[in-house]
CSV table of C-alpha atoms in Angstrom, one decimal:
chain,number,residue,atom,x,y,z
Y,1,UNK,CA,-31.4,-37.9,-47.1
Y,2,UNK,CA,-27.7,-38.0,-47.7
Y,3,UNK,CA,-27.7,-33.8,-48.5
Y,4,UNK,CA,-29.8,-33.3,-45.2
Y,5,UNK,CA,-27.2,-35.3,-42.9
Y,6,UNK,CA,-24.0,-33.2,-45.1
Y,7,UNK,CA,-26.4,-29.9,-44.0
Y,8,UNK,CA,-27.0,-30.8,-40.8
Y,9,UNK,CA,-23.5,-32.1,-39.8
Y,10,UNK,CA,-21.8,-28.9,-41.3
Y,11,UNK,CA,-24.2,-26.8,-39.7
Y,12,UNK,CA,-22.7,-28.6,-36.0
Y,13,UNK,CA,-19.5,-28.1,-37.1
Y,14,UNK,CA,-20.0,-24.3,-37.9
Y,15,UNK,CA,-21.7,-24.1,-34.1
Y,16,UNK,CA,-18.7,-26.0,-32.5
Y,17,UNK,CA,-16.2,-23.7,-33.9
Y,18,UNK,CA,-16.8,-20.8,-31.4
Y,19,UNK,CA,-16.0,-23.5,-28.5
Y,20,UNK,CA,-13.3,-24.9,-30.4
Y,21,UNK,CA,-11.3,-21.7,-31.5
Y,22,UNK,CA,-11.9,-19.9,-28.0
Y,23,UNK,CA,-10.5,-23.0,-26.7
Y,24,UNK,CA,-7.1,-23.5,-29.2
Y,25,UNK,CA,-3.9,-22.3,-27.1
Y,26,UNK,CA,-1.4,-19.8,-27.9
Y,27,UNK,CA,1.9,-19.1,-26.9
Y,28,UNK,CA,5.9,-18.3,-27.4
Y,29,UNK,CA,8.9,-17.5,-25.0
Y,30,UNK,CA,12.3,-16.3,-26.6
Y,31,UNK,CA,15.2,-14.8,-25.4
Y,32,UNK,CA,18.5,-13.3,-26.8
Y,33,UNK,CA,22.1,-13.8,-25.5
Y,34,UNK,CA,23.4,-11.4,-27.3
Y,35,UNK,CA,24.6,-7.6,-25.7
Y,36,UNK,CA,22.4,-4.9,-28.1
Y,37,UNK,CA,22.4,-1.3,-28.6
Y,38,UNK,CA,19.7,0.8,-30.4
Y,39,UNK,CA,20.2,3.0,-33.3
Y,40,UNK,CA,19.6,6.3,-31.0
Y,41,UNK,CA,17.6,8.1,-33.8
Y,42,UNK,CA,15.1,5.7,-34.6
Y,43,UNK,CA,15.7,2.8,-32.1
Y,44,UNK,CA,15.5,-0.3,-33.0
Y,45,UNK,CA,13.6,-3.9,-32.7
Y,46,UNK,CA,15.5,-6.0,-30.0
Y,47,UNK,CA,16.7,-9.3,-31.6
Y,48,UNK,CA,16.3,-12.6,-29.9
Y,49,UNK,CA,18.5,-15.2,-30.8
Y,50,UNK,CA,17.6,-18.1,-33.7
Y,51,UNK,CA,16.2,-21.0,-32.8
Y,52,UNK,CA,15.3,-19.3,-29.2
Y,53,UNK,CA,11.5,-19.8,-29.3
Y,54,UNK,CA,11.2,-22.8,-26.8
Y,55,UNK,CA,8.4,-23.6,-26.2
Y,56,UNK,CA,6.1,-21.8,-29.1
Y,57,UNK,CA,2.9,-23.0,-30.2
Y,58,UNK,CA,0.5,-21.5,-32.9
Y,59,UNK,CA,2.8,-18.6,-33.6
Y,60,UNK,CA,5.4,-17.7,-36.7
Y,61,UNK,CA,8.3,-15.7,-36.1
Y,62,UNK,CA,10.2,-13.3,-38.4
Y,63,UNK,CA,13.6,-14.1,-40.4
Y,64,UNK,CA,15.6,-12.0,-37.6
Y,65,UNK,CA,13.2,-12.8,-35.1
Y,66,UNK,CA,12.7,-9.4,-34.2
Y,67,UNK,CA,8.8,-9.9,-34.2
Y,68,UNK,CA,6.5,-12.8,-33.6
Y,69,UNK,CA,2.8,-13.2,-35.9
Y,70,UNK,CA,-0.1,-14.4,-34.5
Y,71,UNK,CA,-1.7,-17.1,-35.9
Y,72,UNK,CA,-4.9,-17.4,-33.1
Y,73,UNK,CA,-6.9,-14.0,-32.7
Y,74,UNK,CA,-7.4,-13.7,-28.8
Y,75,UNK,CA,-6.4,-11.5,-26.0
Y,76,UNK,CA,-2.7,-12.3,-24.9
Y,77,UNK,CA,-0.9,-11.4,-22.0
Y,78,UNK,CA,2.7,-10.6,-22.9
Y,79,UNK,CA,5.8,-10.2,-20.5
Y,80,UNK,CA,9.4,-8.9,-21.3
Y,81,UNK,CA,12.4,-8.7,-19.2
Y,82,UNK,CA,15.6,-6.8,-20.4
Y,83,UNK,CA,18.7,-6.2,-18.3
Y,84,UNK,CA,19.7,-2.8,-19.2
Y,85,UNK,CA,23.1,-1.4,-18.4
Y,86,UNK,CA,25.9,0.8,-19.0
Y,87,UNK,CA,28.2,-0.4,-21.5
Y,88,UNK,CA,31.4,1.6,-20.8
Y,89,UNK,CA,33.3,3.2,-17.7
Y,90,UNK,CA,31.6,7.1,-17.0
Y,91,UNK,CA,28.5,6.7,-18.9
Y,92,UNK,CA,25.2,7.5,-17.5
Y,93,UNK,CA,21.6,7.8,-18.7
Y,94,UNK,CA,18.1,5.4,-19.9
Y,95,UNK,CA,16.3,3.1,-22.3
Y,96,UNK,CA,12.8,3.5,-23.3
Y,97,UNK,CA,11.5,0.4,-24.3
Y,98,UNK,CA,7.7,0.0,-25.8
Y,99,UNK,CA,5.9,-2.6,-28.1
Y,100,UNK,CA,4.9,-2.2,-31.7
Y,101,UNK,CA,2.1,-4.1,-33.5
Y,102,UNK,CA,1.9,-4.0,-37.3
Y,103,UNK,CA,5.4,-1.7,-37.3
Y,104,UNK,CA,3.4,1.1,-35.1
Y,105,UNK,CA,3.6,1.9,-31.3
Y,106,UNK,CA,1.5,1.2,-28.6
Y,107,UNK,CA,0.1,3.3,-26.7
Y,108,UNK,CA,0.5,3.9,-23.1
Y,109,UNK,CA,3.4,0.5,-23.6
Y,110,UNK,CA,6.5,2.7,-23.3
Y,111,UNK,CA,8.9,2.6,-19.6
Y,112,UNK,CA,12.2,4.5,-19.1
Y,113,UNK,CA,14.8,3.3,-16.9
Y,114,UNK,CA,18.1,5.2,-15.7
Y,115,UNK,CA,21.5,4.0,-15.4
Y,116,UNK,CA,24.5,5.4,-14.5
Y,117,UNK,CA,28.0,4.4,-12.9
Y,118,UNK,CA,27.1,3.6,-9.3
Y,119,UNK,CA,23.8,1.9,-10.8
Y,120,UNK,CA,25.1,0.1,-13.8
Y,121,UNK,CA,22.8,-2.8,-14.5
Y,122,UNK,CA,18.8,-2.6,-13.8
Y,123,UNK,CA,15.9,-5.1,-14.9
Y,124,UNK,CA,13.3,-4.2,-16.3
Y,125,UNK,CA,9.8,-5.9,-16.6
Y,126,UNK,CA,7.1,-4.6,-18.9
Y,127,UNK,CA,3.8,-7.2,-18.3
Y,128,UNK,CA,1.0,-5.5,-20.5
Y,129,UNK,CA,-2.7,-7.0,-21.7
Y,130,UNK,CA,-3.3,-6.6,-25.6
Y,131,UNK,CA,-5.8,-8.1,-28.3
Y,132,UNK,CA,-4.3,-9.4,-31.1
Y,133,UNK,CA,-5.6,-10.3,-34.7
Y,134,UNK,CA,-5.0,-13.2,-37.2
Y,135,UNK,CA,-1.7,-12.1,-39.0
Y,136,UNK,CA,-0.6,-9.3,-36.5
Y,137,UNK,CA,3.1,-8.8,-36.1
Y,138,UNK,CA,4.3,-7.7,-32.4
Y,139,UNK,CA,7.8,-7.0,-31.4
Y,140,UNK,CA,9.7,-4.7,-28.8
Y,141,UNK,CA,11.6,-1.6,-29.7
Y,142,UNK,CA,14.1,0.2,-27.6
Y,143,UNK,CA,16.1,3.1,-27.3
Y,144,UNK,CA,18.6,5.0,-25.6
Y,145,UNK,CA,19.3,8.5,-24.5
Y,146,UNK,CA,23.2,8.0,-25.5
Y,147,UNK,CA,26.1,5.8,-26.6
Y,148,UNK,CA,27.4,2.7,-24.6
Y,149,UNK,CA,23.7,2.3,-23.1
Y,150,UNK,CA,21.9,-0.6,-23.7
Y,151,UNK,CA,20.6,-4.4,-23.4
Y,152,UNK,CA,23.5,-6.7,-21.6
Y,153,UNK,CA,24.3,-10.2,-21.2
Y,154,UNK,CA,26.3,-11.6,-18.6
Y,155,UNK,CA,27.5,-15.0,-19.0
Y,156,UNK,CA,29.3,-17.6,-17.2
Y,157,UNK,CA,28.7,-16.7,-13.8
Y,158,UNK,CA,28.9,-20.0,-11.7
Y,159,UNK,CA,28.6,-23.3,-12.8
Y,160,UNK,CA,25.5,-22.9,-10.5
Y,161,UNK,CA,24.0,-19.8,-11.9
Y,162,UNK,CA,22.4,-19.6,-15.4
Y,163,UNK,CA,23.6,-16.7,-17.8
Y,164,UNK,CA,21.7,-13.4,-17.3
Y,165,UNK,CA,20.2,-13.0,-20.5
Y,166,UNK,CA,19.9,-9.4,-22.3
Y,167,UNK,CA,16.2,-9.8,-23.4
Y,168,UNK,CA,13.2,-12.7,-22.8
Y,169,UNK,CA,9.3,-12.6,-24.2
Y,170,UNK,CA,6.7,-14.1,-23.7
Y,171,UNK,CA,3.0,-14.5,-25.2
Y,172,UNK,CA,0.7,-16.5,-23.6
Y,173,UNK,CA,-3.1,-16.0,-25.0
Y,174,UNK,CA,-5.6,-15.3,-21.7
Y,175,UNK,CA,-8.8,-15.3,-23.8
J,1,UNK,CA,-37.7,-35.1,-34.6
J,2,UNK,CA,-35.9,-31.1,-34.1
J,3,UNK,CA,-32.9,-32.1,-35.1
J,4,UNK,CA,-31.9,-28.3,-35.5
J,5,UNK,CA,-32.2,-27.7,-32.1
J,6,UNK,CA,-28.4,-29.0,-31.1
J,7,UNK,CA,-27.0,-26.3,-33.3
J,8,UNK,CA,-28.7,-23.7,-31.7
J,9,UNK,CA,-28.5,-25.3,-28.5
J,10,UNK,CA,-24.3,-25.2,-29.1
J,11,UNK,CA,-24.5,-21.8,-30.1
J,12,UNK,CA,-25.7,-20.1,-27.6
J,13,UNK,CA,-24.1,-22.3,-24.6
J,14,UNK,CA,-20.1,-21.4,-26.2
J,15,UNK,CA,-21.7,-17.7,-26.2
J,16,UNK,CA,-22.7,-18.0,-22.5
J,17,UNK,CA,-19.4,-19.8,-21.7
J,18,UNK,CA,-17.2,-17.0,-22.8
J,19,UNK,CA,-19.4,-13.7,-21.0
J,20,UNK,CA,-19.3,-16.2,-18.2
J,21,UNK,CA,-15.8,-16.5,-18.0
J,22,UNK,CA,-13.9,-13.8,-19.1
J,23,UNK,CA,-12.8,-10.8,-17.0
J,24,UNK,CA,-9.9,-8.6,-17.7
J,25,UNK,CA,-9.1,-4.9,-17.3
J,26,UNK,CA,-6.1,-2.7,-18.3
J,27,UNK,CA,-5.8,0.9,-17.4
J,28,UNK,CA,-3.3,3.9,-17.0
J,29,UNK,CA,-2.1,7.4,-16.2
J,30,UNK,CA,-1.2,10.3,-18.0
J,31,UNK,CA,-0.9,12.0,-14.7
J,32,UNK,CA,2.7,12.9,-12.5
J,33,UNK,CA,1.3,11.8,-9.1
J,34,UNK,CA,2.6,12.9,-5.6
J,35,UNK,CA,1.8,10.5,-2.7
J,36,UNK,CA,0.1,12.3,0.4
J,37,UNK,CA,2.4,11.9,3.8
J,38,UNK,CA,2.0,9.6,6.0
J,39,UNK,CA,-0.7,7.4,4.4
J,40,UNK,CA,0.8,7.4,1.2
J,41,UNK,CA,-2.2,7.5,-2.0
J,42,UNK,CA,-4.3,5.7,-4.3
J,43,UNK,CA,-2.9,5.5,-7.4
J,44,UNK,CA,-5.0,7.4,-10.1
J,45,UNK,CA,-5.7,5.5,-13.8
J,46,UNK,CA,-7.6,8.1,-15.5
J,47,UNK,CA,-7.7,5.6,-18.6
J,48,UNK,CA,-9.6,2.5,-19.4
J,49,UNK,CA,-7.4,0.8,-22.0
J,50,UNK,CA,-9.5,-2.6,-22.4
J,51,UNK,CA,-12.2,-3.5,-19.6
J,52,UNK,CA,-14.4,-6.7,-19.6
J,53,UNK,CA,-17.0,-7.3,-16.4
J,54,UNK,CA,-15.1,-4.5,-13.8
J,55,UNK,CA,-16.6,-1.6,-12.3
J,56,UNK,CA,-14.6,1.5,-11.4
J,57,UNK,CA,-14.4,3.8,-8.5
J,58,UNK,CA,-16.0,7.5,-9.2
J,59,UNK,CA,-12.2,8.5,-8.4
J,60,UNK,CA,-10.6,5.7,-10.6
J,61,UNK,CA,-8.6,4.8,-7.8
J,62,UNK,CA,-9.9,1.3,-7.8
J,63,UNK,CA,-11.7,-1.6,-9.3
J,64,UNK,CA,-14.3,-3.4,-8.4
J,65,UNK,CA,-14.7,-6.9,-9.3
J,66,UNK,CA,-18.1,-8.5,-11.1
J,67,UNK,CA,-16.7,-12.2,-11.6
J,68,UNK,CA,-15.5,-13.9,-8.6
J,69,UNK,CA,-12.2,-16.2,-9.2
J,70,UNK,CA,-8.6,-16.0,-9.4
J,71,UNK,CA,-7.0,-13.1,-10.8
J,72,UNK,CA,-4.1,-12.4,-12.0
J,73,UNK,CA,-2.4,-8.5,-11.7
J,74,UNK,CA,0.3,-6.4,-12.3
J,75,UNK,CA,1.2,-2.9,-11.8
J,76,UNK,CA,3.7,-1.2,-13.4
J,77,UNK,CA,5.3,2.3,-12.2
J,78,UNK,CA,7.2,4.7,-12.9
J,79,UNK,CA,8.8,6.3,-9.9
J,80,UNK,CA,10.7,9.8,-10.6
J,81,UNK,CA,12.5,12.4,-8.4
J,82,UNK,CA,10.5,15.1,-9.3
J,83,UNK,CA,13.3,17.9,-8.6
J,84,UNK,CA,16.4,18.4,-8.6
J,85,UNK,CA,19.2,16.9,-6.1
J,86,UNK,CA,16.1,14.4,-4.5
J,87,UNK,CA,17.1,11.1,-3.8
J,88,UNK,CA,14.6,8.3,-2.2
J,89,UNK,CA,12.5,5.5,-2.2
J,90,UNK,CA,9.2,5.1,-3.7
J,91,UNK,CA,7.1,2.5,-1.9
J,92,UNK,CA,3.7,0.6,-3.5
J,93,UNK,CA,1.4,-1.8,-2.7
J,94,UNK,CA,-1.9,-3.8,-3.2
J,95,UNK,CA,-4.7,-3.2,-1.2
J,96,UNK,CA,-7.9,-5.3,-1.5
J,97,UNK,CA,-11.1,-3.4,0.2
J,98,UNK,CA,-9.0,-1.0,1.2
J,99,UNK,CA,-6.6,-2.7,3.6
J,100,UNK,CA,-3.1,-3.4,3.1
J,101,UNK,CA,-2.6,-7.1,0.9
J,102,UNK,CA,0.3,-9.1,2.7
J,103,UNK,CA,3.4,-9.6,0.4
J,104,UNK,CA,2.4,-7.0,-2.4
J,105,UNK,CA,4.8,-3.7,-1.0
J,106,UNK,CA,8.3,-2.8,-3.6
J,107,UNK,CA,10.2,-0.6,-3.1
J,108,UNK,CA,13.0,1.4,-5.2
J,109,UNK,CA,15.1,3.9,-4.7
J,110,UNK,CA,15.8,6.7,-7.2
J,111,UNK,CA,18.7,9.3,-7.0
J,112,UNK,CA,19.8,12.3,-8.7
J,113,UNK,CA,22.0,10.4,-11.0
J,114,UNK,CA,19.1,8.1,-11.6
J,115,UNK,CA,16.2,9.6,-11.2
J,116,UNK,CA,13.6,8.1,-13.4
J,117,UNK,CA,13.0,4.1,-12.8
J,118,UNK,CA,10.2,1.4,-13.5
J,119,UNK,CA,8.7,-1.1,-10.9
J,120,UNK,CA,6.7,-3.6,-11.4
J,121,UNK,CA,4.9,-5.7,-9.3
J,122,UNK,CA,2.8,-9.2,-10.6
J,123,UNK,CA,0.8,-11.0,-8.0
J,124,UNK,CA,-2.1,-13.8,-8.1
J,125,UNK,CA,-5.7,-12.8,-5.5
J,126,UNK,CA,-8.7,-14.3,-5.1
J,127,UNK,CA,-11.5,-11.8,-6.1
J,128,UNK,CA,-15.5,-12.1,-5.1
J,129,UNK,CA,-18.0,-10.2,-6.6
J,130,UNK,CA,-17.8,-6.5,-4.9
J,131,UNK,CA,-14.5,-6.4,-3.8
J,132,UNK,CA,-12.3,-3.3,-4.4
J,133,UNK,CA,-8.8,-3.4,-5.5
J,134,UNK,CA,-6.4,-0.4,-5.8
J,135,UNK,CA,-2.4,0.4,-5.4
J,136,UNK,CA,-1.6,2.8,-2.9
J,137,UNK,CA,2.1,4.5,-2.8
J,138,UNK,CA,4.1,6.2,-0.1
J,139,UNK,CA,7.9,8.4,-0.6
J,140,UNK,CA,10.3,9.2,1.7
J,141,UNK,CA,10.4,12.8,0.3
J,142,UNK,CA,7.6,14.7,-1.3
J,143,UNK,CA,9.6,15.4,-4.5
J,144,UNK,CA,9.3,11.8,-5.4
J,145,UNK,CA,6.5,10.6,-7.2
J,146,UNK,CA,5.4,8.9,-10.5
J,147,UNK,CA,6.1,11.0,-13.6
J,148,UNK,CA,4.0,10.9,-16.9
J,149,UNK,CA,6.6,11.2,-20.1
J,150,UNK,CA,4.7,12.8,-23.0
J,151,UNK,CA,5.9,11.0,-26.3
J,152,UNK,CA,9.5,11.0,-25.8
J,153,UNK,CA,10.5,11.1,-29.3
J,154,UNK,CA,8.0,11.2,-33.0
J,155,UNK,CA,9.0,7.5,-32.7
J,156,UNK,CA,8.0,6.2,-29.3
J,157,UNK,CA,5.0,6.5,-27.4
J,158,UNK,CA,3.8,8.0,-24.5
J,159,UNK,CA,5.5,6.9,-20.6
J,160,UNK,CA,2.3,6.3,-18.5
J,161,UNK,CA,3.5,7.0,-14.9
J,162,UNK,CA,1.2,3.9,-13.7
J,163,UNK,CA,-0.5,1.1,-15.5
J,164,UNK,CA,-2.1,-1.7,-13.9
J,165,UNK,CA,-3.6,-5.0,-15.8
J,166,UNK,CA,-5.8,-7.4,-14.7
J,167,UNK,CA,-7.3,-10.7,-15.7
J,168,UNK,CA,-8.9,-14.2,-14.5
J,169,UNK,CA,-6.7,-16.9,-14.4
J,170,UNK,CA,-9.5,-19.9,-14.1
J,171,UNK,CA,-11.9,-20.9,-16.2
């Protein structure tokens, strides 16, 4: 009697599992106040700043916190903003900026903006829809067509503005 | 008594939940587009990136819903001068059953010393079953457009010139 009941309450636990993992909730917002620039030949994983994932649930992030691991397999909507600029008088040109999961690209996740002296600060919003695995790492690289072009952040505005940050992301599992 | 039932039972209910429940879609371009004058064009996603319980036009110029409820959408763009010493505005919008959606329009302006930009617009819409949803775009020159960027570098990946996701926000 006592090994039927252990059976037969494992066996409700193994069917309750689908409900309970589609169920469990995923997500992490970060941000970085920090100006960046890309290393132009092989661009480079934009930083956001220690202690910056607020709020984060059922997600790691790396030592630099360059990249974010996924702890709940799922489909996840993710959202970045960057505030890409000129970083010197004269200067004009872009930033790509695409996601990479397990250290490859994307596809189809890349966007180029332009920047120049009359135009020297633009947002830029990259919203995309991706599945993600147990264990999967997922950052955002950028890079830029020349010097003094890259991620800025502009700070004390007003007392009754917040800072413009240079980078946010956020994960939010959909699924 | 069938006690083994209620497993079974559990099992296939949290199956029929999720197909229930779930509808998302993401798709994109590899394609420079030009808008046509006047009334401006459906934008063409010639890729299906990820699709769960949508239809798609013969064109690919829209969706069509399965699941009625609350969706959530974005598109993103990429709107280019497509020659040189153009400058202009790229205008896009939703449009639900093909009429115009009310507070979905952008616009951005691109310029010869700038002539490559991204837009993106996020919006919440109620969906019922058989409804059709596209992005149309208008220019105020016929040199601007959306431009495709074939793999930049060996390191990045492709520039789609238009990507547009989709999923259901309620449960």
């Amino acid at each position: 009697m006592k090994n039927f009941l252990s059976i037969y309450f494992s066996l409700i636990s193994i069917s309750l599992y689908p409900l309970y993992s589609e169920n469990q909730e995923a997500y992490i917002q970060m941000s970085s106040s920090v100006t960046q620039t890309p290393n132009l030949i092989t661009g480079t994983f934009i930083l956001s700043d220690k202690g910056s994932a607020i709020p984060i649930n059922n997600f790691d992030v790396s030592p630099n916190y360059d990249f974010v691991i996924c702890k709940i397999p799922g489909m996840y909507l993710i959202c970045t903003g960057l505030e890409i600029a000129v970083l010197s008088k004269g200067v004009s040109g872009y930033v790509d900026s695409w996601f990479e999961l397990n250290g490859s690209p994307v596809p189809a996740s890349n966007s180029r903006q332009f920047v120049n002296q009359d135009s020297p600060i633009a947002p830029v919003t990259n919203i995309f829809l991706m599945e993600l695995k147990a264990g999967d790492t997922f950052g955002t690289k950028f890079i830029a067509s020349g010097p003094n072009i890259g991620l800025i952040c502009i700070k004390n505005l007003t007392d009754k503005q917040p800072d413009i940050l240079s980078f946010g992301i956020t994960l939010v599992k959909i699924y | 008594m069938k006690l083994y039932i209620i497993p079974i039972l559990i099992l296939s209910l949290s199956s029929l939940k999720g197909e229930e429940v779930e509808a998302y879609a993401q798709i994109n371009s590899a394609m420079t587009q030009r808008p046509a004058k006047i009334v401006g064009s459906l934008f063409i996603a010639e890729n299906i990136a990820a699709n769960k319980n949508f239809d798609f036009s013969p064109n690919n110029d829209f969706l069509i819903c399965k699941i009625g409820g609350i969706y959530f959408v974005s598109a993103s763009i990429q709107p280019a001068a497509l020659n040189l010493g153009i400058n202009g505005h790229l205008d896009a919008w939703f449009e639900l059953n093909h009429k115009p959606i009310s507070a979905s329009c952008s616009r951005t302006y691109v310029t010869e010393k700038s002539p490559i930009s991204v837009m993106t617009i996020p919006f919440i819409i109620e969906l019922k079953p058989g409804d059709t949803l596209g992005t149309r775009f208008a220019a105020s020159n016929p040199e601007i457009g959306i431009t495709y960027i074939a793999a930049p570098s060996s390191i990045e990946p492709s520039v789609p010139s238009y990507t547009l996701s989709i999923y259901k926000v309620n449960k």
